[in-house]
Coordinates of C-alpha atoms in Angstrom, one line a residue:
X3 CA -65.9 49.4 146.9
X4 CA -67.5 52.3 146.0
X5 CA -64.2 53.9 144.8
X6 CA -63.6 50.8 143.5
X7 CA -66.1 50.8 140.4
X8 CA -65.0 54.4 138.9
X9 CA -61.6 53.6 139.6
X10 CA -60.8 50.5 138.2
X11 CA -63.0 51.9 135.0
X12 CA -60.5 55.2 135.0
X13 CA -57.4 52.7 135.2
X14 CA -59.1 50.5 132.3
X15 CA -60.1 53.5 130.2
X16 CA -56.6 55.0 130.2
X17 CA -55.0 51.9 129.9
X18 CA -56.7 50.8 127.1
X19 CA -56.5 53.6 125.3
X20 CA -52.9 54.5 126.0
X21 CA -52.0 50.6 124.3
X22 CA -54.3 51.8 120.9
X23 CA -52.7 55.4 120.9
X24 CA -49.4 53.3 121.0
X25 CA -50.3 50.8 118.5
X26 CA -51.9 53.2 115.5
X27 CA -48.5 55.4 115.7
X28 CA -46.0 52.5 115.3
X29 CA -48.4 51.1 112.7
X30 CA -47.8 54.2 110.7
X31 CA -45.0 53.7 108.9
X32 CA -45.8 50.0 107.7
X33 CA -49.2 50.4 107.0
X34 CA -50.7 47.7 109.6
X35 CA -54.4 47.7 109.1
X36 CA -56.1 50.1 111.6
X37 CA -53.4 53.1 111.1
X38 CA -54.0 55.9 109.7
X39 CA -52.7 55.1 106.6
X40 CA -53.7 51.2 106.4
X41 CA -56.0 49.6 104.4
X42 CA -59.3 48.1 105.9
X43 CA -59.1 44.4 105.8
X44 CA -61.5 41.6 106.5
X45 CA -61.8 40.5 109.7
X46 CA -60.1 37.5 109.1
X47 CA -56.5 39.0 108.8
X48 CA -53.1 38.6 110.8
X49 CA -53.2 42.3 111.7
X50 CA -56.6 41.9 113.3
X51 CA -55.1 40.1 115.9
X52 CA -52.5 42.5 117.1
X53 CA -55.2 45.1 118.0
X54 CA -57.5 42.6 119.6
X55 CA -54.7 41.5 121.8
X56 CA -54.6 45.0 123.1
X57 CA -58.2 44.6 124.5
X58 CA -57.3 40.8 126.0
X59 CA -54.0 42.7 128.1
X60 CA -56.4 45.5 128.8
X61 CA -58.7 43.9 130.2
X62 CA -56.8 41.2 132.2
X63 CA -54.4 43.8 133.6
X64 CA -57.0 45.9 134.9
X65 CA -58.6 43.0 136.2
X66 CA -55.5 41.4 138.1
X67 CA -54.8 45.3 139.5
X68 CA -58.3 45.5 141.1
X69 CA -58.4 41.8 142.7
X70 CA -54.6 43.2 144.1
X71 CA -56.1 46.5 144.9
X72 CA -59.0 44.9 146.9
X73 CA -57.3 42.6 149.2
X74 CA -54.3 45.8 150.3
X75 CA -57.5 47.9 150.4
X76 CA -57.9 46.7 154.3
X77 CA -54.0 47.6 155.4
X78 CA -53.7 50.8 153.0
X79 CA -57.0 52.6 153.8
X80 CA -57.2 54.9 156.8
X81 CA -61.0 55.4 157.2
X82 CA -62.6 53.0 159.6
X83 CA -65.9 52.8 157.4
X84 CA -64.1 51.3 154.5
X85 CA -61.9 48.5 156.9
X86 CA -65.2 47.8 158.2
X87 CA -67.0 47.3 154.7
X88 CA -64.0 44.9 153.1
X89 CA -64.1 43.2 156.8
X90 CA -67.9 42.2 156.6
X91 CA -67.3 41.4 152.9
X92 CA -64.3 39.4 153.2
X93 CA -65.1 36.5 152.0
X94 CA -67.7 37.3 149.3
X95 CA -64.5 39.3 147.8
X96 CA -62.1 35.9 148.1
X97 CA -64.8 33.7 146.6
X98 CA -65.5 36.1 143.9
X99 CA -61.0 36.8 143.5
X100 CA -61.0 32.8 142.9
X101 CA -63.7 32.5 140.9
X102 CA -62.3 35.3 138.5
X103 CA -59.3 33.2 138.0
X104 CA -61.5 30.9 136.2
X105 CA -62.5 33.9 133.9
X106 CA -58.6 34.7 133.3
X107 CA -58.4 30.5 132.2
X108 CA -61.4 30.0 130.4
X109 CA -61.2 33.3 128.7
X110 CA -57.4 33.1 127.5
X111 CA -58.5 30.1 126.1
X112 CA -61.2 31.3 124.1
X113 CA -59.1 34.3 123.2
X114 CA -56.2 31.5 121.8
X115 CA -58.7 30.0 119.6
X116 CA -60.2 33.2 118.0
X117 CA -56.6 34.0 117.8
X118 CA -55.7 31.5 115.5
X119 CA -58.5 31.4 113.5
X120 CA -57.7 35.1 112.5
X121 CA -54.1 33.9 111.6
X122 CA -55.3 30.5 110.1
X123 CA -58.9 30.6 109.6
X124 CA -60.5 27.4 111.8
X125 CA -62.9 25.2 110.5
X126 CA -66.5 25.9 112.7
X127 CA -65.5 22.6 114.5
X128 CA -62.6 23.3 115.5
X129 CA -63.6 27.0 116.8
X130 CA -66.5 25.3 118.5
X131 CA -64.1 23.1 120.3
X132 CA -61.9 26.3 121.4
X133 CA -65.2 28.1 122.9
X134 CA -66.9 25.1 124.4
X135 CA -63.0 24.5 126.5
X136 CA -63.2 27.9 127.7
X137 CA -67.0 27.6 128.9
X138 CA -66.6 24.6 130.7
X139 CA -63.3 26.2 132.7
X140 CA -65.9 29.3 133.4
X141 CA -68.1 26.8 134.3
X142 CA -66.2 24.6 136.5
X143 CA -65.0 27.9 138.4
X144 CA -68.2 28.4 139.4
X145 CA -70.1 30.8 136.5
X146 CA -73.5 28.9 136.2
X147 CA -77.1 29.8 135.5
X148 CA -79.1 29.1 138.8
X149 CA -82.3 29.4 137.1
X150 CA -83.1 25.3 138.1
X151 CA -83.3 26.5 142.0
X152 CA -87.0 27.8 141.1
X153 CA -88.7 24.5 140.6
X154 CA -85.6 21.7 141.7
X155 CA -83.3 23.2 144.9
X156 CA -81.6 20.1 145.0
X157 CA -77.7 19.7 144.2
X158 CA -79.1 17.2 141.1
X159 CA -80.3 20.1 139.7
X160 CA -77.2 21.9 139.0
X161 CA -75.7 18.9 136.9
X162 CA -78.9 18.3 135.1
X163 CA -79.9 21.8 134.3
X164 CA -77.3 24.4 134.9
X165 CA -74.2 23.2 133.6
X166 CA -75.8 22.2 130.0
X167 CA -77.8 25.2 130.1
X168 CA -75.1 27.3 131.0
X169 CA -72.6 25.4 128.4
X170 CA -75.5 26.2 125.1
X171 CA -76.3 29.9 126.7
X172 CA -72.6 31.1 126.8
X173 CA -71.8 29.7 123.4
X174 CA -74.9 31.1 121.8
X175 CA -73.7 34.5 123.2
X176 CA -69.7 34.1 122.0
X177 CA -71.3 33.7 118.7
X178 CA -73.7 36.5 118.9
X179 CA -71.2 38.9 119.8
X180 CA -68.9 37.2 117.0
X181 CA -71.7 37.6 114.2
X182 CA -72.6 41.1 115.6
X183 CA -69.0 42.4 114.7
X184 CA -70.0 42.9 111.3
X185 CA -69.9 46.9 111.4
X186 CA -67.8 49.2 112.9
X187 CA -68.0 49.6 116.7
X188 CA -70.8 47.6 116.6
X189 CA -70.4 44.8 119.0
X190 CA -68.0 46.1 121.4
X191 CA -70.5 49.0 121.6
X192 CA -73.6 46.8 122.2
X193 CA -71.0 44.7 124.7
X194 CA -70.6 47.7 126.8
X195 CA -74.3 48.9 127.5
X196 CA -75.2 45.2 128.3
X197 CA -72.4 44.8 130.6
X198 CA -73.5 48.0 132.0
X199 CA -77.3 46.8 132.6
X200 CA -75.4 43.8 134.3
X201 CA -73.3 45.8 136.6
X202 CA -75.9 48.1 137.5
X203 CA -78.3 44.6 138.7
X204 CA -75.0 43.0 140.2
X205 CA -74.6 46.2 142.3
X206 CA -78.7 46.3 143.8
X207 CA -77.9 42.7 144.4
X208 CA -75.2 43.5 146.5
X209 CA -72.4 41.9 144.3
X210 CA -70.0 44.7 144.4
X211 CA -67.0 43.2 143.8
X212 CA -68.3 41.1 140.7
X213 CA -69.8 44.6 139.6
X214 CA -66.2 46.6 139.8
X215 CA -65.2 43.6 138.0
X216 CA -67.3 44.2 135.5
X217 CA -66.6 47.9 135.0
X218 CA -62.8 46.6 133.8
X219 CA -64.3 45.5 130.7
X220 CA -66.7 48.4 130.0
X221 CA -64.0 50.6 130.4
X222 CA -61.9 47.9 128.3
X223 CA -64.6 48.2 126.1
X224 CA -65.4 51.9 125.5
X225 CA -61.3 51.9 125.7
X226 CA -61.2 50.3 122.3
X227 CA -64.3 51.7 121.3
X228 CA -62.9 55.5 120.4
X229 CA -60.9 53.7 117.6
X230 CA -63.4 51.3 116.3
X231 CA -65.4 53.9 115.7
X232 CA -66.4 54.4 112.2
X233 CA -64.3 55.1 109.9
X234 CA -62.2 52.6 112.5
X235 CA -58.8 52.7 112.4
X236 CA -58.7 49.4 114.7
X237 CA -60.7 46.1 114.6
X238 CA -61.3 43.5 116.6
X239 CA -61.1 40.3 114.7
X240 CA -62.7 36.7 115.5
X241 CA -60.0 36.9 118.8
X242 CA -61.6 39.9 120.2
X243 CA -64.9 39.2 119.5
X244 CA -65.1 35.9 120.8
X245 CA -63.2 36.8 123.9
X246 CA -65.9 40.1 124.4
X247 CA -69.2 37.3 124.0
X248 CA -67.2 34.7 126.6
X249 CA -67.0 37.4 129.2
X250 CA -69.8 38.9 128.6
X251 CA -71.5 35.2 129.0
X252 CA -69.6 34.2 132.0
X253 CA -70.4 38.0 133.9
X254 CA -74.4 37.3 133.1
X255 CA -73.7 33.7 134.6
X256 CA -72.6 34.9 137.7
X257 CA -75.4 37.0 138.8
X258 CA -78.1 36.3 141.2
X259 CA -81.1 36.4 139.9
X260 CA -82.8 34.3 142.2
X261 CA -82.5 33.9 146.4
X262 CA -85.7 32.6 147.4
X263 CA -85.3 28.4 147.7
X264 CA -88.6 26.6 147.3
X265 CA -87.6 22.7 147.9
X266 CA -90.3 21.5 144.6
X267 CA -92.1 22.8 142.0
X268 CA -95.4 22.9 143.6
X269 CA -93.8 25.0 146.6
X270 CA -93.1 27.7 143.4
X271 CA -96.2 28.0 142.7
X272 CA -98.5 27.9 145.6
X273 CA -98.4 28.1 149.7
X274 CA -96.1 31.3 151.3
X275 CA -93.5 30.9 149.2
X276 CA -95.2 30.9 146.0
X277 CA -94.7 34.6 146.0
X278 CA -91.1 34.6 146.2
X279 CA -91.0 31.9 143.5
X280 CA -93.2 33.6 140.9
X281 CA -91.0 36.6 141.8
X282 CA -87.6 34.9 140.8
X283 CA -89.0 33.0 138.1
X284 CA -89.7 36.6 136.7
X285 CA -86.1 37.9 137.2
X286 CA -84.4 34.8 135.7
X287 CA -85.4 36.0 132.5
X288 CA -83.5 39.6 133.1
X289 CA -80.7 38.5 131.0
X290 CA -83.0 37.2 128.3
X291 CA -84.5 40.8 127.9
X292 CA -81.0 42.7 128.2
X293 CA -79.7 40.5 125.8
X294 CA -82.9 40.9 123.3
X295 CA -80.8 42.7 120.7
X296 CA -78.0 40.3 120.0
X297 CA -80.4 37.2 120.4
X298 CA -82.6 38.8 118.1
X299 CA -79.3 39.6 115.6
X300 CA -78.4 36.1 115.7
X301 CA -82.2 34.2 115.2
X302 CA -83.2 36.2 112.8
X303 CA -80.0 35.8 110.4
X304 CA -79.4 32.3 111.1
X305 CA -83.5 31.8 110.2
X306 CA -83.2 34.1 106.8
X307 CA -79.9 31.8 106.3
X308 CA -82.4 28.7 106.3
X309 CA -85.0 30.1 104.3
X310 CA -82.6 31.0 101.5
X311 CA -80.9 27.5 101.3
X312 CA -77.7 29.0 102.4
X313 CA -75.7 27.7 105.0
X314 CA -75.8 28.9 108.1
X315 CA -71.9 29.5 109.2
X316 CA -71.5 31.1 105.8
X317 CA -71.6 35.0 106.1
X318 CA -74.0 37.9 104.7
X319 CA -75.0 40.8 104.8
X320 CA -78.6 39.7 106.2
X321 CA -77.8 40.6 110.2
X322 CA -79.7 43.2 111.3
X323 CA -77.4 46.3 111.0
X324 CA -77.4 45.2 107.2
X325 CA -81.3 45.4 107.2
X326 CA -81.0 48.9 109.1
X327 CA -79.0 50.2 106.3
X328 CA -81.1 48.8 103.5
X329 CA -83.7 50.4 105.0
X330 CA -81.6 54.0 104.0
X331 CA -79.7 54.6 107.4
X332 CA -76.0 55.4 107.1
X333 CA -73.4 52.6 108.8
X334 CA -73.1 54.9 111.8
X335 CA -77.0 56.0 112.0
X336 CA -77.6 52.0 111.8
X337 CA -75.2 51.5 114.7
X338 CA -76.5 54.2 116.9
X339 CA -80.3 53.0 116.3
X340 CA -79.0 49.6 117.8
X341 CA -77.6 51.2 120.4
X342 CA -80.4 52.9 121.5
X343 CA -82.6 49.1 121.0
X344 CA -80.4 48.0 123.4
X345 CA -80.7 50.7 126.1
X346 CA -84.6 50.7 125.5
X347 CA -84.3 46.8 126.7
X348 CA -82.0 46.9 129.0
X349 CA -84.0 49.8 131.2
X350 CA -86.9 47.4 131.5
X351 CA -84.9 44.4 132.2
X352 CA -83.9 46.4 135.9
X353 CA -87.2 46.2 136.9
X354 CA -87.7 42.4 136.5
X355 CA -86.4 42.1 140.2
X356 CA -88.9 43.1 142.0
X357 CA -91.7 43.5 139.3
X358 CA -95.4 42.1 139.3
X359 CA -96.4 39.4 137.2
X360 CA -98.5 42.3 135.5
X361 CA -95.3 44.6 135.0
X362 CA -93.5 41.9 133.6
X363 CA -95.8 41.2 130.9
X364 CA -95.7 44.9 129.7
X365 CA -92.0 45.0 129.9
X366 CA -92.4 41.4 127.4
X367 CA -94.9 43.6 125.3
X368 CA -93.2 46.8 125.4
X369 CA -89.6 44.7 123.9
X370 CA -91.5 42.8 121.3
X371 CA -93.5 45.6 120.2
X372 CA -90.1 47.3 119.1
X373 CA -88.5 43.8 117.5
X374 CA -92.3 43.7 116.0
X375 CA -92.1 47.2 114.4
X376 CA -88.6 46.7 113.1
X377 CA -89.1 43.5 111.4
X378 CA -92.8 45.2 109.6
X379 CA -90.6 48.1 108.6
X380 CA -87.8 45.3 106.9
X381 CA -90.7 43.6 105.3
X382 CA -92.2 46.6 103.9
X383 CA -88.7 47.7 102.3
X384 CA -88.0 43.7 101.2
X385 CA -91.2 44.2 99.6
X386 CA -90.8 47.6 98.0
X387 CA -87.0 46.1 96.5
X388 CA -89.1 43.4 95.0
X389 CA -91.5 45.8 93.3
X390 CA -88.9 47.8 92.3
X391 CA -86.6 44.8 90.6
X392 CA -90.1 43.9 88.8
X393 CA -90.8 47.0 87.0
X394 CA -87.1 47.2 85.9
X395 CA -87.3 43.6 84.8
X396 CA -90.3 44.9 82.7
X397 CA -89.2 48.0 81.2
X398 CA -86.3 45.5 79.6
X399 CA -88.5 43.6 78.1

């Protein structure tokens, strides 16, 4: 498995790339949006959803060749250390093989309703019905938040915690990723370093066929990224975006973040095991912190939506790329700047695992100390417009 994370990111980089090389030159001569010659449209355009169909078959044909790839692995490969290491993970690799089928279902799904609301433009409602479909087939195959095992190990639990907490967390993050696509190479950027931060935990935890898994869609990712780039010449549309936020959603699902089983609450906190407990209830919050930039996206424009009477599925240019520009950053400077956000809390998410209650807290402090700075710095230039529309307004008179 080893080879298995490179390769099946090689095979999705060049296949990826090989479908958008393919796709700008015969849009050439008709001017499809995302050519050379084509004129930047708004996302919500037929043409969108021919390139974001390129990263659904991307991804999904890497993903289909690595399951098949895994399971000849044993009969093609010659060295005896590798026969031995798919033997003793045999059936981790099945489990995980079915359960991925579930990500194929619920994630076509998903993908069909962002399709058509490119072509046809949904009503929320009806897009909301599209995403929650494809969660609860995610779901049902087995991607759930295990969180509830720190305080409740009892099968109870899982219907009364994880499935309605996994069903609002993975659509709060297909929307995130949907509202974050409001710049170029902004969202499948941000997509791939947090998928990244997840592979890299899946892999210390031993999940290495969910992490090679994961590598398809960086690789899908990055794949479509070199022509997203600013000035783009592809886009991905509410059928890409939505698609990107379901899978990332359903990959953070499927990690372990906790092993230690206390059988109450009181166990979690006190006696032997209490340890253990305080430990995991730590690293359930990992994907919180990895996640900080697009939660932090989607809270803070959705809040400066309520203050301003607007409403709140009605688009603006109040997200926080938006605010990085007012602030006098270029598009491309503003994209970068998130990037790097996202690294800087995605590094101290790793160490959530096996961190102290005392390292956890700084890793809190050290990620909203940054969110704090950059909202002070937004303030000051929110104030500094004002002033400035004042003294004009008084120079009129």
């Amino acid at each position: 498995m080893g080879l298995g994370v490179p390769g099946s990111f090689c095979f999705e980089w060049l296949c990826q790339s090989g479908h958008h090389k393919k796709g700008d030159w015969l849009g050439r001569p008709v001017g499809i949006p995302g050519s050379a010659r084509g004129k930047k449209n708004p996302q919500h355009h037929p043409a969108a959803a021919g390139w974001n169909r390129h990263l659904w078959r991307g991804f999904y044909l890497s993903l289909i060749f690595s399951i098949i790839l895994v399971f000849l692995a044993p009969s093609i490969l010659s060295s005896g250390k590798w026969i031995t290491f798919f033997e003793n993970h045999q059936i981790g690799i099945s489990n995980e093989s079915l359960a991925l089928i579930g990500i194929l279902m619920g994630g076509g799904v998903t993908f069909l309703g962002g399709l058509l609301d490119d072509r046809h433009s949904l009503s929320p409602r009806r897009k909301m019905v599209w995403q929650v479909s494809g969660s609860l087939i995610a779901i049902a195959a087995g991607y759930r938040l295990d969180f509830y095992k720190v305080f409740w190990n009892h099968w109870s639990g899982e219907f009364l915690f994880a499935v309605p907490v996994t069903l609002l967390w993975m659509m709060f993050l297909i929307n995130a990723f949907n509202l974050l696509d409001n710049m170029d190479g902004l969202s499948a950027g941000v997509a791939a370093i947090t998928t990244t931060f997840f592979a890299i935990y899946a892999h210390w935890q031993g999940e290495y066929f969910l992490a090679a898994a994961m590598t398809c869609l960086i690789g899908s990712l990055l794949g479509f990224l070199r022509y997203n780039w600013n000035p783009s010449r592809i886009f991905m549309g509410d059928g890409g975006a939505l698609l990107v936020g379901f899978l990332v959603a359903a990959f953070t699902c499927r990690c372990t973040y906790y092993r230690a089983t206390p059988s109450s609450l009181l166990a979690s906190l006190i006696g032997e095991e209490g340890v253990q407990a305080r430990q995991g209830l730590l690293s359930i919050l990992t994907p919180l912190v990895i996640m900080a930039v697009p939660i932090f996206d989607t809270t803070s424009v959705v809040f400066i939506r309520w203050r301003n009477g607007k409403p709140l599925m009605q688009g603006d240019t109040n997200h926080f790329s938006h605010r990085l520009v007012s602030l006098g950053l270029t598009q491309k400077n503003a994209v970068l700047v998130i990037y790097l956000v996202t690294i800087f809390t995605g590094l101290g998410a790793l160490i959530l695992q096996s961190a102290s209650v005392k390292q956890a807290v700084l890793v809190f402090l050290q990620v909203l100390s940054v969110f704090a700075m950059i909202i002070l710095l937004e303030n000051r230039q929110r104030q500094v417009n004002a002033e400035g529309k004042g003294t004009v307004t008084c120079a009129g008179k």
